[in-house]
PDB file of C-alpha atoms and ligand atoms in Angstrom:
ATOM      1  CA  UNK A  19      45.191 -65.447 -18.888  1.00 71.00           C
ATOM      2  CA  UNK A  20      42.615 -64.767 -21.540  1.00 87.00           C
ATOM      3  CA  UNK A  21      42.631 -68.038 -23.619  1.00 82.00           C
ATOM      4  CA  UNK A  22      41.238 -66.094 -27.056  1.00 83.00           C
ATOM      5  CA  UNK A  23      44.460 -63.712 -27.127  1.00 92.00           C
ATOM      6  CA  UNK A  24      46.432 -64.588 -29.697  1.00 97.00           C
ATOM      7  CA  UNK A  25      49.054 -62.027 -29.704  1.00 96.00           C
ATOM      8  CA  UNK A  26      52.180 -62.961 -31.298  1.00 95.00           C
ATOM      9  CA  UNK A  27      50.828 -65.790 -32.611  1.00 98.00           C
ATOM     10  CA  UNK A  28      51.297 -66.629 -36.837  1.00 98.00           C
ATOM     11  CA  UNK A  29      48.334 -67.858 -39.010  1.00 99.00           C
ATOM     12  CA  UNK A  30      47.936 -69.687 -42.253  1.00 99.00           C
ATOM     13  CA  UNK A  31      44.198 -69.040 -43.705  1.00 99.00           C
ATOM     14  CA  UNK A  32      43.797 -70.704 -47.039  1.00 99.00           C
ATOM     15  CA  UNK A  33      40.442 -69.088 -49.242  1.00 98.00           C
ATOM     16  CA  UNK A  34      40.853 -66.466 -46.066  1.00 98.00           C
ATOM     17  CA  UNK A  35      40.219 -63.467 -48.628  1.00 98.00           C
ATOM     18  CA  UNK A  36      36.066 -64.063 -49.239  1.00 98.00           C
ATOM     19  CA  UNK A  37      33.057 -66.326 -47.305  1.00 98.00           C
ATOM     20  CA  UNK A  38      34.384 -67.398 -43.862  1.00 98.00           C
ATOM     21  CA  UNK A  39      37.699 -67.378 -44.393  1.00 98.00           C
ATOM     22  CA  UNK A  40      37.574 -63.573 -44.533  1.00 98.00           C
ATOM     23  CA  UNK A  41      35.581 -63.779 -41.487  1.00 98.00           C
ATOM     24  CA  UNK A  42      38.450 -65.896 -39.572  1.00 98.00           C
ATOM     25  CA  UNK A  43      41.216 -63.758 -40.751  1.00 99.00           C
ATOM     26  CA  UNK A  44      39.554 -60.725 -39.596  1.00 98.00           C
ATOM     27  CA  UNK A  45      38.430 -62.896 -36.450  1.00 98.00           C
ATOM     28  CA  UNK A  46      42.297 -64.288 -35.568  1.00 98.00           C
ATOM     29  CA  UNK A  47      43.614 -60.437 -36.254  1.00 98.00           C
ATOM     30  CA  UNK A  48      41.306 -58.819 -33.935  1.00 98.00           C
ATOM     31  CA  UNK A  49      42.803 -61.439 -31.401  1.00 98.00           C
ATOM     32  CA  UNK A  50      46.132 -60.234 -31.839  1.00 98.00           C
ATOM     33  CA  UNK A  51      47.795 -62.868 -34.175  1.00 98.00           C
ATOM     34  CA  UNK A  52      49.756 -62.379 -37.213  1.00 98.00           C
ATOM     35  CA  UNK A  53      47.738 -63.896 -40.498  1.00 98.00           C
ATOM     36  CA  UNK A  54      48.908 -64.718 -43.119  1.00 99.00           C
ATOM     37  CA  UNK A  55      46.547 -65.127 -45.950  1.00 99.00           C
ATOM     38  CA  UNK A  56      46.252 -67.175 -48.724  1.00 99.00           C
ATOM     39  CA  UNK A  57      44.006 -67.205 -52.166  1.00 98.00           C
ATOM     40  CA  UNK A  58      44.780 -66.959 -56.074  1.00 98.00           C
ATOM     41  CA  UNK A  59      43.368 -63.785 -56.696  1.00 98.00           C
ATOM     42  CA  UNK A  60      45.113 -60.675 -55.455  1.00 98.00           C
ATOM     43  CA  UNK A  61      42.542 -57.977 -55.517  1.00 98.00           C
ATOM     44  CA  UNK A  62      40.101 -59.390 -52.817  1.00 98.00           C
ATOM     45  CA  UNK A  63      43.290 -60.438 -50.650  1.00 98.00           C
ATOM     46  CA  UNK A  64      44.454 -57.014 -50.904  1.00 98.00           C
ATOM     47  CA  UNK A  65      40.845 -55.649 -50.086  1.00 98.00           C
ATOM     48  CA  UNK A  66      41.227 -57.868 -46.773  1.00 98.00           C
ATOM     49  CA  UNK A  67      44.875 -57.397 -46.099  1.00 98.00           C
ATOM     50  CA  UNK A  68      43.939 -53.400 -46.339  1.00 98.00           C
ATOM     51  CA  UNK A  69      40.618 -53.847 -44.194  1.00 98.00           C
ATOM     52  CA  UNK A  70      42.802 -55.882 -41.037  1.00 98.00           C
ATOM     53  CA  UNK A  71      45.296 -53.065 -41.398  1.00 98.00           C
ATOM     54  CA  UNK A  72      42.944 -50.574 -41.219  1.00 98.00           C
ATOM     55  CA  UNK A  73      41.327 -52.233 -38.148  1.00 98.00           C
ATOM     56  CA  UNK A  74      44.450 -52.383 -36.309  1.00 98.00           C
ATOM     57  CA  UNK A  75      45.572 -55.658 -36.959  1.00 98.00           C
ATOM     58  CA  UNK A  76      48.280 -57.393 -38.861  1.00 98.00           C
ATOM     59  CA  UNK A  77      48.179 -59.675 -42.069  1.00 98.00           C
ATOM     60  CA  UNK A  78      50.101 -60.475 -45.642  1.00 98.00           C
ATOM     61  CA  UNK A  79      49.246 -62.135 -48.479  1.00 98.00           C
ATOM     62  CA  UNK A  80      50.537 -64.296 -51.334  1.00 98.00           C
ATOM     63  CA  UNK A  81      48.570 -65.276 -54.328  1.00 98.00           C
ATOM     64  CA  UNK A  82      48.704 -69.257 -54.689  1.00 98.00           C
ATOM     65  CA  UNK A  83      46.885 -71.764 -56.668  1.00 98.00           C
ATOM     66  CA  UNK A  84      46.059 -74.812 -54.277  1.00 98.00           C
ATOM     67  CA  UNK A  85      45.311 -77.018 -56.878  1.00 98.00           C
ATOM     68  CA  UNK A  86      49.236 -76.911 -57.011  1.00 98.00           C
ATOM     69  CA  UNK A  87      49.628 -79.235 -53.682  1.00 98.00           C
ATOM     70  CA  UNK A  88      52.959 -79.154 -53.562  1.00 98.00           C
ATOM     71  CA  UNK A  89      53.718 -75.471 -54.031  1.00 98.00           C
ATOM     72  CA  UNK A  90      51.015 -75.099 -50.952  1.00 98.00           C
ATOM     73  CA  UNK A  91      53.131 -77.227 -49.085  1.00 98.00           C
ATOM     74  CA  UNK A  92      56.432 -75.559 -49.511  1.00 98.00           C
ATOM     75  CA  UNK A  93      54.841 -71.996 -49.241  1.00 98.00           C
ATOM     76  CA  UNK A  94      53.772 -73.335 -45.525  1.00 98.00           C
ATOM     77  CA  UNK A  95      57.656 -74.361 -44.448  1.00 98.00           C
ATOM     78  CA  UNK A  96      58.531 -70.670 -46.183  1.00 98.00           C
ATOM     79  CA  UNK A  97      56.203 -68.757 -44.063  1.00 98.00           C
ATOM     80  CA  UNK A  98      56.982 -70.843 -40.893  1.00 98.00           C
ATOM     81  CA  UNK A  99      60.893 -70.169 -41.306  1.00 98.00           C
ATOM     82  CA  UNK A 100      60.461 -66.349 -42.511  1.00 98.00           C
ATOM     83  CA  UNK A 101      58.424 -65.935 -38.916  1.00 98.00           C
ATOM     84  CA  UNK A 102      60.145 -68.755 -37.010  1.00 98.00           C
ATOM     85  CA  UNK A 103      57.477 -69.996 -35.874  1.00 98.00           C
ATOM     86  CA  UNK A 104      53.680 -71.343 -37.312  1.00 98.00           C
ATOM     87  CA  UNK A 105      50.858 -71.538 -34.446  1.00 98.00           C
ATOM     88  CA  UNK A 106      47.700 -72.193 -36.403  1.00 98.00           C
ATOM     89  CA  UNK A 107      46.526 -73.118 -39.852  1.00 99.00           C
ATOM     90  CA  UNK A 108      43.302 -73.214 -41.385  1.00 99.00           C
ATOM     91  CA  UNK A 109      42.416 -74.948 -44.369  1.00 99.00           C
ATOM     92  CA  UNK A 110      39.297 -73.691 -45.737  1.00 98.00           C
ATOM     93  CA  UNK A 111      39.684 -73.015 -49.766  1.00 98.00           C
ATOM     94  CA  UNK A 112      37.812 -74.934 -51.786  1.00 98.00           C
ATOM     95  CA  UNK A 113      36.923 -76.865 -55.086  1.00 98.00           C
ATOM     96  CA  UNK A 114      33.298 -77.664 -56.138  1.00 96.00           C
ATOM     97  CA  UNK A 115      31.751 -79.416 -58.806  1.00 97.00           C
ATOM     98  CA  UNK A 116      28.350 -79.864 -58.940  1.00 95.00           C
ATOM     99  CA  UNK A 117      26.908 -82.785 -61.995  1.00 96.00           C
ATOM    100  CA  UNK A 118      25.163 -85.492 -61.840  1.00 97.00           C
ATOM    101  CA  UNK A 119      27.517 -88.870 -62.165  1.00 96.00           C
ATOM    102  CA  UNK A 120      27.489 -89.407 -65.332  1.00 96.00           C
ATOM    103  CA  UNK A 121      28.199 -85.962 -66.486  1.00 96.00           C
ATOM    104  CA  UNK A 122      30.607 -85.268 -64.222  1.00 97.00           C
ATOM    105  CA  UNK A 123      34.491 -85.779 -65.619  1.00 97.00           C
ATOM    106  CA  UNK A 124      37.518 -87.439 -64.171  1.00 98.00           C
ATOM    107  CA  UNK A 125      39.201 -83.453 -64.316  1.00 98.00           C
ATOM    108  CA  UNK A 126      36.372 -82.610 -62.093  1.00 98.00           C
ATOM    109  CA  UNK A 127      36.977 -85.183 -59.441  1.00 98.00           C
ATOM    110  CA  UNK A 128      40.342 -84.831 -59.190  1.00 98.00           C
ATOM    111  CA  UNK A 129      40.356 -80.847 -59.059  1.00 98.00           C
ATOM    112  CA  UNK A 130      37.815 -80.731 -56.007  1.00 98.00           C
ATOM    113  CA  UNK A 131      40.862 -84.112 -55.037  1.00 98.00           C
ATOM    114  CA  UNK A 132      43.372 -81.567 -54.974  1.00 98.00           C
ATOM    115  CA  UNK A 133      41.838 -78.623 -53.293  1.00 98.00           C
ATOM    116  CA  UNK A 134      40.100 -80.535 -50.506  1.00 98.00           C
ATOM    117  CA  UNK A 135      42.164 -82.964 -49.797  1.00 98.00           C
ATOM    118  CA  UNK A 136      45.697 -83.479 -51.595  1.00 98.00           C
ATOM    119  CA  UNK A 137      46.217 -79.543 -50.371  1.00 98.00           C
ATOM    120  CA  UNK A 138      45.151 -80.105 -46.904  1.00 99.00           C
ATOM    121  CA  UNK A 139      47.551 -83.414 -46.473  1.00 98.00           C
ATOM    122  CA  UNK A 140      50.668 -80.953 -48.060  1.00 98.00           C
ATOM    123  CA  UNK A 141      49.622 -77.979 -45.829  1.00 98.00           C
ATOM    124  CA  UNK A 142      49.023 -80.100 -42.448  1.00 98.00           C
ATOM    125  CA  UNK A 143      52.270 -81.824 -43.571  1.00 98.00           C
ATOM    126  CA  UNK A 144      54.536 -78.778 -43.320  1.00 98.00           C
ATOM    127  CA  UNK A 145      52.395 -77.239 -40.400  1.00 98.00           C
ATOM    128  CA  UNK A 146      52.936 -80.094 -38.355  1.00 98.00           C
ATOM    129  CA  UNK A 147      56.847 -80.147 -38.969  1.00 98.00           C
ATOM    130  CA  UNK A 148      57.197 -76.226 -37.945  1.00 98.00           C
ATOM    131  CA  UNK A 149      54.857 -76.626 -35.318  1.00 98.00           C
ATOM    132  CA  UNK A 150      56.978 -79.379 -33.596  1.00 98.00           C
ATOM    133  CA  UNK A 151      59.516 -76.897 -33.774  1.00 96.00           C
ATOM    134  CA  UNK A 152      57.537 -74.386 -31.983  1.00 94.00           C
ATOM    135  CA  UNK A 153      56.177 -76.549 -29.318  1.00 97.00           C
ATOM    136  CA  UNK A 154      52.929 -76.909 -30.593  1.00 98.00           C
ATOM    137  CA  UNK A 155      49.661 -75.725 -32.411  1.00 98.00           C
ATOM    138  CA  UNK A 156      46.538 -75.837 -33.908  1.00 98.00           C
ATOM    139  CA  UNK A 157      44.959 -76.666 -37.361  1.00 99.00           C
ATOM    140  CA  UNK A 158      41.192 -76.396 -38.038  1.00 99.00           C
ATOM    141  CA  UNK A 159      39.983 -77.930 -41.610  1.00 99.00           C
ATOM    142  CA  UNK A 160      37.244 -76.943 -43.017  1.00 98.00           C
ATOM    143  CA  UNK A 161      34.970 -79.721 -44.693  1.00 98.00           C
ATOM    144  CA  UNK A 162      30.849 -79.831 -45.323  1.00 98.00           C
ATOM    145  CA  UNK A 163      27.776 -81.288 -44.520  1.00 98.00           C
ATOM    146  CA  UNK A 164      27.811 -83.187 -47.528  1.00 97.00           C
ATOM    147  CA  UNK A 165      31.119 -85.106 -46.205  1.00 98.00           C
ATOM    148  CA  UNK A 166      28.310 -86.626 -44.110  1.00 98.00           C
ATOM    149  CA  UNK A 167      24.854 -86.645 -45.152  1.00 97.00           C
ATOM    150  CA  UNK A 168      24.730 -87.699 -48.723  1.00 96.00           C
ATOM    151  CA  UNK A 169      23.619 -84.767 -51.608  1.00 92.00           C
ATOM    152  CA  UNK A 170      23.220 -85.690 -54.767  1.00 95.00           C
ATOM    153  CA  UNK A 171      25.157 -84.335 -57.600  1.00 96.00           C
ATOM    154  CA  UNK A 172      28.519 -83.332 -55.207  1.00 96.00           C
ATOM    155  CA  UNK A 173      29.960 -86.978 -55.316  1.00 98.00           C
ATOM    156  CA  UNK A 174      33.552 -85.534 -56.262  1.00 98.00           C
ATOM    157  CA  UNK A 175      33.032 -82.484 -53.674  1.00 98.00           C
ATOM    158  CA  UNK A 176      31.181 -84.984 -50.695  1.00 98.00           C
ATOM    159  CA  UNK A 177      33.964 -87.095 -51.202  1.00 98.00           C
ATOM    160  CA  UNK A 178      36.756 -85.000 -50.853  1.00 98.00           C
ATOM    161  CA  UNK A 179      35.328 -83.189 -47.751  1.00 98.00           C
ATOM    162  CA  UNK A 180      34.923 -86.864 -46.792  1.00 98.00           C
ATOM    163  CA  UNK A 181      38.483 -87.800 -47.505  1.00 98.00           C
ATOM    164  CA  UNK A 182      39.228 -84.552 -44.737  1.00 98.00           C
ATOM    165  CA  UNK A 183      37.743 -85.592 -42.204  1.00 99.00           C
ATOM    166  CA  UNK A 184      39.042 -88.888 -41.686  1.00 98.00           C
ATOM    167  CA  UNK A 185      42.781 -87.515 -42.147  1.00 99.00           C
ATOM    168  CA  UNK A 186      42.106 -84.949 -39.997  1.00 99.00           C
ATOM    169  CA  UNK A 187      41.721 -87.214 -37.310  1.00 98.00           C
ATOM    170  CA  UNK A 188      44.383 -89.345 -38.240  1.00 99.00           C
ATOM    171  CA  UNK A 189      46.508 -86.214 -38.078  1.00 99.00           C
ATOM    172  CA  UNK A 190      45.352 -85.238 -34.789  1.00 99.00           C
ATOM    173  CA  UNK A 191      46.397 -89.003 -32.984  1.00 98.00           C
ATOM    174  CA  UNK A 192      49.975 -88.978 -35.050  1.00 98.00           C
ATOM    175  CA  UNK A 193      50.550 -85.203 -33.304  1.00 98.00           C
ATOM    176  CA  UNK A 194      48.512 -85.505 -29.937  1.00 98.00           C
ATOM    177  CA  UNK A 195      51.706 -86.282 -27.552  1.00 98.00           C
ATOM    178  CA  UNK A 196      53.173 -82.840 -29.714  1.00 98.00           C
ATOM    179  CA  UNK A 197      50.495 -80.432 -28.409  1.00 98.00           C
ATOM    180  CA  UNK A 198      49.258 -80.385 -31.573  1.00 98.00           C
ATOM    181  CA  UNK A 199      45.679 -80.216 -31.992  1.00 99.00           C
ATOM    182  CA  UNK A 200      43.696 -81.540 -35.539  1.00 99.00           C
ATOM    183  CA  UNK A 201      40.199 -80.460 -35.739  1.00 99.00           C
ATOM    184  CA  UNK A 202      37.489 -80.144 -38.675  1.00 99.00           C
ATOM    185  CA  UNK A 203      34.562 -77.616 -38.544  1.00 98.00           C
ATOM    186  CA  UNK A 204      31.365 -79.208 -40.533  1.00 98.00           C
ATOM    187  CA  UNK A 205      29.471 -76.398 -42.050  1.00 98.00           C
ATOM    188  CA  UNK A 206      26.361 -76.542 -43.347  1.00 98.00           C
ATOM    189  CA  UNK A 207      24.665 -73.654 -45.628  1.00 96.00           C
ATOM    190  CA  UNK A 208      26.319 -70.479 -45.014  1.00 97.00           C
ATOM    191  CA  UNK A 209      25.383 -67.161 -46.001  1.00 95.00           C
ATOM    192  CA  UNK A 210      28.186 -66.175 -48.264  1.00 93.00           C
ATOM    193  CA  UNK A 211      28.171 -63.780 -51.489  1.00 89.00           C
ATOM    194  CA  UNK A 212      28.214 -67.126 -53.756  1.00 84.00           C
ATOM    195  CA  UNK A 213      25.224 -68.527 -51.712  1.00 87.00           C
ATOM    196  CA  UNK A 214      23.332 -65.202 -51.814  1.00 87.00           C
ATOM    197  CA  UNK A 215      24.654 -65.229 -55.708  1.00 85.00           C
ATOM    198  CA  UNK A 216      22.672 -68.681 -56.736  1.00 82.00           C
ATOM    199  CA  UNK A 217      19.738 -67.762 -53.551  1.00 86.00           C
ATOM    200  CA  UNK A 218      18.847 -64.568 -56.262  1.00 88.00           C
ATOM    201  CA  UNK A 219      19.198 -66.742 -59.375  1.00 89.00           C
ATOM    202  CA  UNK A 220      16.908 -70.228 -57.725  1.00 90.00           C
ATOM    203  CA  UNK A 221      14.750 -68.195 -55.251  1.00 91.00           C
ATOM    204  CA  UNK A 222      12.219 -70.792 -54.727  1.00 94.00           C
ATOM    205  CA  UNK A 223      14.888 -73.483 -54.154  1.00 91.00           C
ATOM    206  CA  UNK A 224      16.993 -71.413 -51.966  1.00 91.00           C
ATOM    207  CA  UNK A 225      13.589 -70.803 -49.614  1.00 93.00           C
ATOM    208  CA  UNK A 226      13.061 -74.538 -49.199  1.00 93.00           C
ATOM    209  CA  UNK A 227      16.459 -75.262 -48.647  1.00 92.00           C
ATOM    210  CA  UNK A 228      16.628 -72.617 -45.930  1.00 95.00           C
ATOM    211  CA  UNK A 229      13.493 -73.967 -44.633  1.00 94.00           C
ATOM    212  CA  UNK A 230      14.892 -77.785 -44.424  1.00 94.00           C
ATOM    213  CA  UNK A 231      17.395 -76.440 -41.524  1.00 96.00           C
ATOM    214  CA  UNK A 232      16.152 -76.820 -38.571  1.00 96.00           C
ATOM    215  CA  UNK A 233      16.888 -73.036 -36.774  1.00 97.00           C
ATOM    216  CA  UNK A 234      15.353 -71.989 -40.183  1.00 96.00           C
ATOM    217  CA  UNK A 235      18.521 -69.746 -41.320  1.00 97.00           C
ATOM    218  CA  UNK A 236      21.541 -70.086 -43.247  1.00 97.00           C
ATOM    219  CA  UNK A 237      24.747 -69.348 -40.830  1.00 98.00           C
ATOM    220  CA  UNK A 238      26.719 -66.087 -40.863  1.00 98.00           C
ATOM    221  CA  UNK A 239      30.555 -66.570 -42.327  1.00 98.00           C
ATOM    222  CA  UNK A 240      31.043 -64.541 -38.322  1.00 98.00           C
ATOM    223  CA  UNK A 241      29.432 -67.891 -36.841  1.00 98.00           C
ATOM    224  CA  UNK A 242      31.322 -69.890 -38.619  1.00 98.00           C
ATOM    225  CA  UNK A 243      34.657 -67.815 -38.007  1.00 98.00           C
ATOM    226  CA  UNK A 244      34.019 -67.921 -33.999  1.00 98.00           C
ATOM    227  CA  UNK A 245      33.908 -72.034 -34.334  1.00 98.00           C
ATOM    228  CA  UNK A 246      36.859 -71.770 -36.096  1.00 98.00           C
ATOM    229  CA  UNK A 247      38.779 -69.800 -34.102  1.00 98.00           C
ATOM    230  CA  UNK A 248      37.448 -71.464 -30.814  1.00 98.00           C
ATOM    231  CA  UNK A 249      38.789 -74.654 -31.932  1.00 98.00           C
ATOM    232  CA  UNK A 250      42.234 -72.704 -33.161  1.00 98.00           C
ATOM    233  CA  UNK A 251      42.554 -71.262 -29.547  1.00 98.00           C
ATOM    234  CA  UNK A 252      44.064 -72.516 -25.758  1.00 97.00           C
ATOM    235  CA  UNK A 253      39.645 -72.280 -25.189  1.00 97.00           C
ATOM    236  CA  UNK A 254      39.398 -75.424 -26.766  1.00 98.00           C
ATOM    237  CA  UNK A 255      43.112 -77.074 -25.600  1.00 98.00           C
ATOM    238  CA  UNK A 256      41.499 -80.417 -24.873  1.00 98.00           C
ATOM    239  CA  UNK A 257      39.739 -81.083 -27.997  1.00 98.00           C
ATOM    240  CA  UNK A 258      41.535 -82.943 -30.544  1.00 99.00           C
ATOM    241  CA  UNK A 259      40.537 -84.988 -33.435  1.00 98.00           C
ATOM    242  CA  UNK A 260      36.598 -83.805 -33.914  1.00 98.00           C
ATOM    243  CA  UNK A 261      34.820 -82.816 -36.814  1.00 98.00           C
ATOM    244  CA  UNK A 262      32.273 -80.446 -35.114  1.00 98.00           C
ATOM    245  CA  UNK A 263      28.983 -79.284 -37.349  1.00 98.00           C
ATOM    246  CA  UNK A 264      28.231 -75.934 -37.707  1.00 98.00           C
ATOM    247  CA  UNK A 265      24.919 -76.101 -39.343  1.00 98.00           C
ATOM    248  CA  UNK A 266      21.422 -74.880 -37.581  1.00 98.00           C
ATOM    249  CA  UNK A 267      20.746 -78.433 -36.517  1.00 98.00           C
ATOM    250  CA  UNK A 268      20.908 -79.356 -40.606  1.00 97.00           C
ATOM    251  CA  UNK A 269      22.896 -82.446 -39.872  1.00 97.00           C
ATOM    252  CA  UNK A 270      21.244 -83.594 -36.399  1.00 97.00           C
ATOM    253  CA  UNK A 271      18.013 -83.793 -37.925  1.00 94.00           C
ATOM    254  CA  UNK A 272      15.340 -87.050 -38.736  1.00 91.00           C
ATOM    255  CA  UNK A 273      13.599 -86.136 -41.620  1.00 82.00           C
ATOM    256  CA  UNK A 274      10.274 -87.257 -41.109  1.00 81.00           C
ATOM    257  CA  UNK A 275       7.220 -86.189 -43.808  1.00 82.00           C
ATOM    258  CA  UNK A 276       4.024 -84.642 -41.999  1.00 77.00           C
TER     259      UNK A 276
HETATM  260  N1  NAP B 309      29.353 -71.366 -47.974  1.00 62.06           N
HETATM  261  C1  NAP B 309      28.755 -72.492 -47.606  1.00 62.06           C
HETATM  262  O1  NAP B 309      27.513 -72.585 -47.572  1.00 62.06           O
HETATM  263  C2  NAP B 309      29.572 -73.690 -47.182  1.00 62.06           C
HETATM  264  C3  NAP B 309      28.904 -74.851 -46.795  1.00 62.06           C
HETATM  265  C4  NAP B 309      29.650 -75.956 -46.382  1.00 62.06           C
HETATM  266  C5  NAP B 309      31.034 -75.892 -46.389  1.00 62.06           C
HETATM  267  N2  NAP B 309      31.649 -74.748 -46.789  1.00 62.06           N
HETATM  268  C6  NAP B 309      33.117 -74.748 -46.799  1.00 62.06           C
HETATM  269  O2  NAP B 309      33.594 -73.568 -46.178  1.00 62.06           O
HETATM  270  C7  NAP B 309      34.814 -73.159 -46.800  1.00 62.06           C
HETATM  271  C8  NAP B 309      34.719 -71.726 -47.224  1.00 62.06           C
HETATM  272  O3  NAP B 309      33.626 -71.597 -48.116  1.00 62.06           O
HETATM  273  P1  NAP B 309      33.090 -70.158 -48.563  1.00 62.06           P
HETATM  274  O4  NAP B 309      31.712 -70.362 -49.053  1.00 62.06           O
HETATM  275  O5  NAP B 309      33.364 -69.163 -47.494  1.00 62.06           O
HETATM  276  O6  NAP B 309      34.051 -69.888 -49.827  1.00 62.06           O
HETATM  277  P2  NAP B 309      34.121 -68.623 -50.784  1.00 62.06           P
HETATM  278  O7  NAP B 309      33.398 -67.461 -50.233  1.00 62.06           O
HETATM  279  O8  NAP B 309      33.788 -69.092 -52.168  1.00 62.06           O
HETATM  280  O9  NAP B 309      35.701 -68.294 -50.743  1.00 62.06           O
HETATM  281  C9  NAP B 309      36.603 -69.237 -51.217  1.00 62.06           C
HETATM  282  C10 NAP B 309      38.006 -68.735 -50.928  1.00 62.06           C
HETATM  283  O10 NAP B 309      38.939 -69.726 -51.392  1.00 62.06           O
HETATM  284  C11 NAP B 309      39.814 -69.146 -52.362  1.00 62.06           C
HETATM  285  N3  NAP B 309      40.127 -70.203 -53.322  1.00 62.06           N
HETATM  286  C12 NAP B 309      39.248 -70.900 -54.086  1.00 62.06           C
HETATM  287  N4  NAP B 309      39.901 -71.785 -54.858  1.00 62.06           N
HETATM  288  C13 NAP B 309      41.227 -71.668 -54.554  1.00 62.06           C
HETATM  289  C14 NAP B 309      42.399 -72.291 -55.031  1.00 62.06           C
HETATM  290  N5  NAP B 309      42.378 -73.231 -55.986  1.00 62.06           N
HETATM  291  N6  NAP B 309      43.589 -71.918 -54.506  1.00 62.06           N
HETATM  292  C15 NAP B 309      43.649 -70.952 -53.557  1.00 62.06           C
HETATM  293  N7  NAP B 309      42.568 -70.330 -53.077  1.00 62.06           N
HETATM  294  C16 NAP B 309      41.364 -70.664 -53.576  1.00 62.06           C
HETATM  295  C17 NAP B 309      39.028 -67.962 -52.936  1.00 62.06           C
HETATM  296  O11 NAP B 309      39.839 -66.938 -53.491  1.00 62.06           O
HETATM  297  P3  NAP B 309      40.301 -66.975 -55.042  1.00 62.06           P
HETATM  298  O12 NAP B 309      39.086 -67.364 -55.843  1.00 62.06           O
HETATM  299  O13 NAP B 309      40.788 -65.591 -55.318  1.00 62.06           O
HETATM  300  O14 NAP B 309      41.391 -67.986 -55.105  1.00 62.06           O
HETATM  301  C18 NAP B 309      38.343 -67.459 -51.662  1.00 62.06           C
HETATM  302  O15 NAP B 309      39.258 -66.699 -50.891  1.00 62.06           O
HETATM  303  C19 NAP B 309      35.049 -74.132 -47.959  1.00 62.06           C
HETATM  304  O16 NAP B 309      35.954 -75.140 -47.555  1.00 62.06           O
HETATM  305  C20 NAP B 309      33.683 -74.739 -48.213  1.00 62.06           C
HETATM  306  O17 NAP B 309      33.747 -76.027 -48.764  1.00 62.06           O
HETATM  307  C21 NAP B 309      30.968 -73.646 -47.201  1.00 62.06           C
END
């Protein structure tokens, strides 16, 4: 049996209509599953509901806002009863804030809260409940480097990627004897339109930081999508509760001056 085909399978991909999770949508579609993707604004998720399609593959979309937790949550149960059944979820949209501490407000700390962590617990919440009901599954969160090498001025987004990882693994030993598997991907700098975006605006800074990583490159949103999808597929059936980087090396390395 080939353990990447996902055919007849259903997928939640939060953020999955730019970056990487456009990349794993396309990605999980290719394979055969159903995704169902999720975002606020509706032209770029109908630009990549329209793209699948036109590659063969099948997807929908529905515009929420995850900063609304709870709505997340109950649009998760809706989608799992509609197809009877919920196989994998990704959580991958985002909220970052960038400030130093003491410019940085309490409505910016508890946004990047909500995204990266409130969301996830209500999403992994209801896709743990339908996926008992299917017999099992597979949820991949998506935090950051920063959630584990300290950056300055992300404190709000460092520690809400943070927050993800540890309930992540919780997650993954309250579900283990359910087959269903927890997992984080770690990425580091990836090379995504709002990357290129601030690489054309801070050239300089953008070279040095691309420099710092140790296979000299930022990652591809595809590179980042095979992880993903690796750890969402019967490939990686014995892995449970990691947070596995995704970064050139970036997070391996001693910095040492020369
Ligand atoms: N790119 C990097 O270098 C990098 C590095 C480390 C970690 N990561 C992580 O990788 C993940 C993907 O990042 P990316 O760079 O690929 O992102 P991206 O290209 O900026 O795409 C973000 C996606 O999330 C959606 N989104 C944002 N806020 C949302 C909200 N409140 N509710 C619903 N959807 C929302 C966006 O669509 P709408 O705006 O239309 O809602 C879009 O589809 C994130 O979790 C990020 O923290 C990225």
């Amino acid at each position: 049996m080939n353990q990447q085909d996902m055919t007849d399978r259903v997928a939640i991909v939060t953020g999955g209509s730019d970056g990487i999770g456009r990349a794993t949508s396309e990605m999980l579609a290719s394979r055969g599953a159903h995704v169902v993707i999720l975002a606020r604004g509706m032209e770029k998720l109908e630009a990549t509901r329209d793209a699948i399609k036109a590659a063969g593959g099948s997807a929908e979309i529905h515009s929420v806002d995850l900063t609304d937790a709870e709505a997340y949550g109950a649009l998760v149960e809706t989608i799992a009863s509609d197809h009877g059944r919920l196989d994998m979820l990704v959580n991958n949209a985002m909220s970052v804030h960038y400030g130093p501490l003491d410019h940085l407000k309490m409505e910016h700390w508890r946004k990047d809260f909500a995204v990266n962590a409130d969301a996830v617990f209500a999403g992994t919440r209801s896709a743990i409940i339908a996926m008992r009901k299917c017999g099992g599954g597979s949820i991949v969160n998506v935090s950051s480097t920063t959630a584990i090498r300290a950056a300055p001025f992300m404190s709000s987004y460092s520690a809400s990627k943070a927050a993800m990882i540890q309930f992540s693994a919780v997650a993954a030993m309250e579900t283990a004897r359910d087959n269903i598997r927890v997992n984080c991907v770690v990425p580091g700098q990836v090379q995504t339109a709002a990357n290129e975006d601030y690489a054309s605006k801070a050239p300089e800074l953008a070279e040095k930081t691309v420099a710092a990583i140790p296979m000299g490159r930022g990652g591809l949103p595809t590179e980042l999508a095979q992880s993903i999808v690796f750890l969402l597929s019967d490939a990686s059936a014995y892995i449970t509760g990691v947070a596995l980087p995704v970064d050139g090396g970036k997070s391996a390395q001693l910095y040492l001056p020369s």
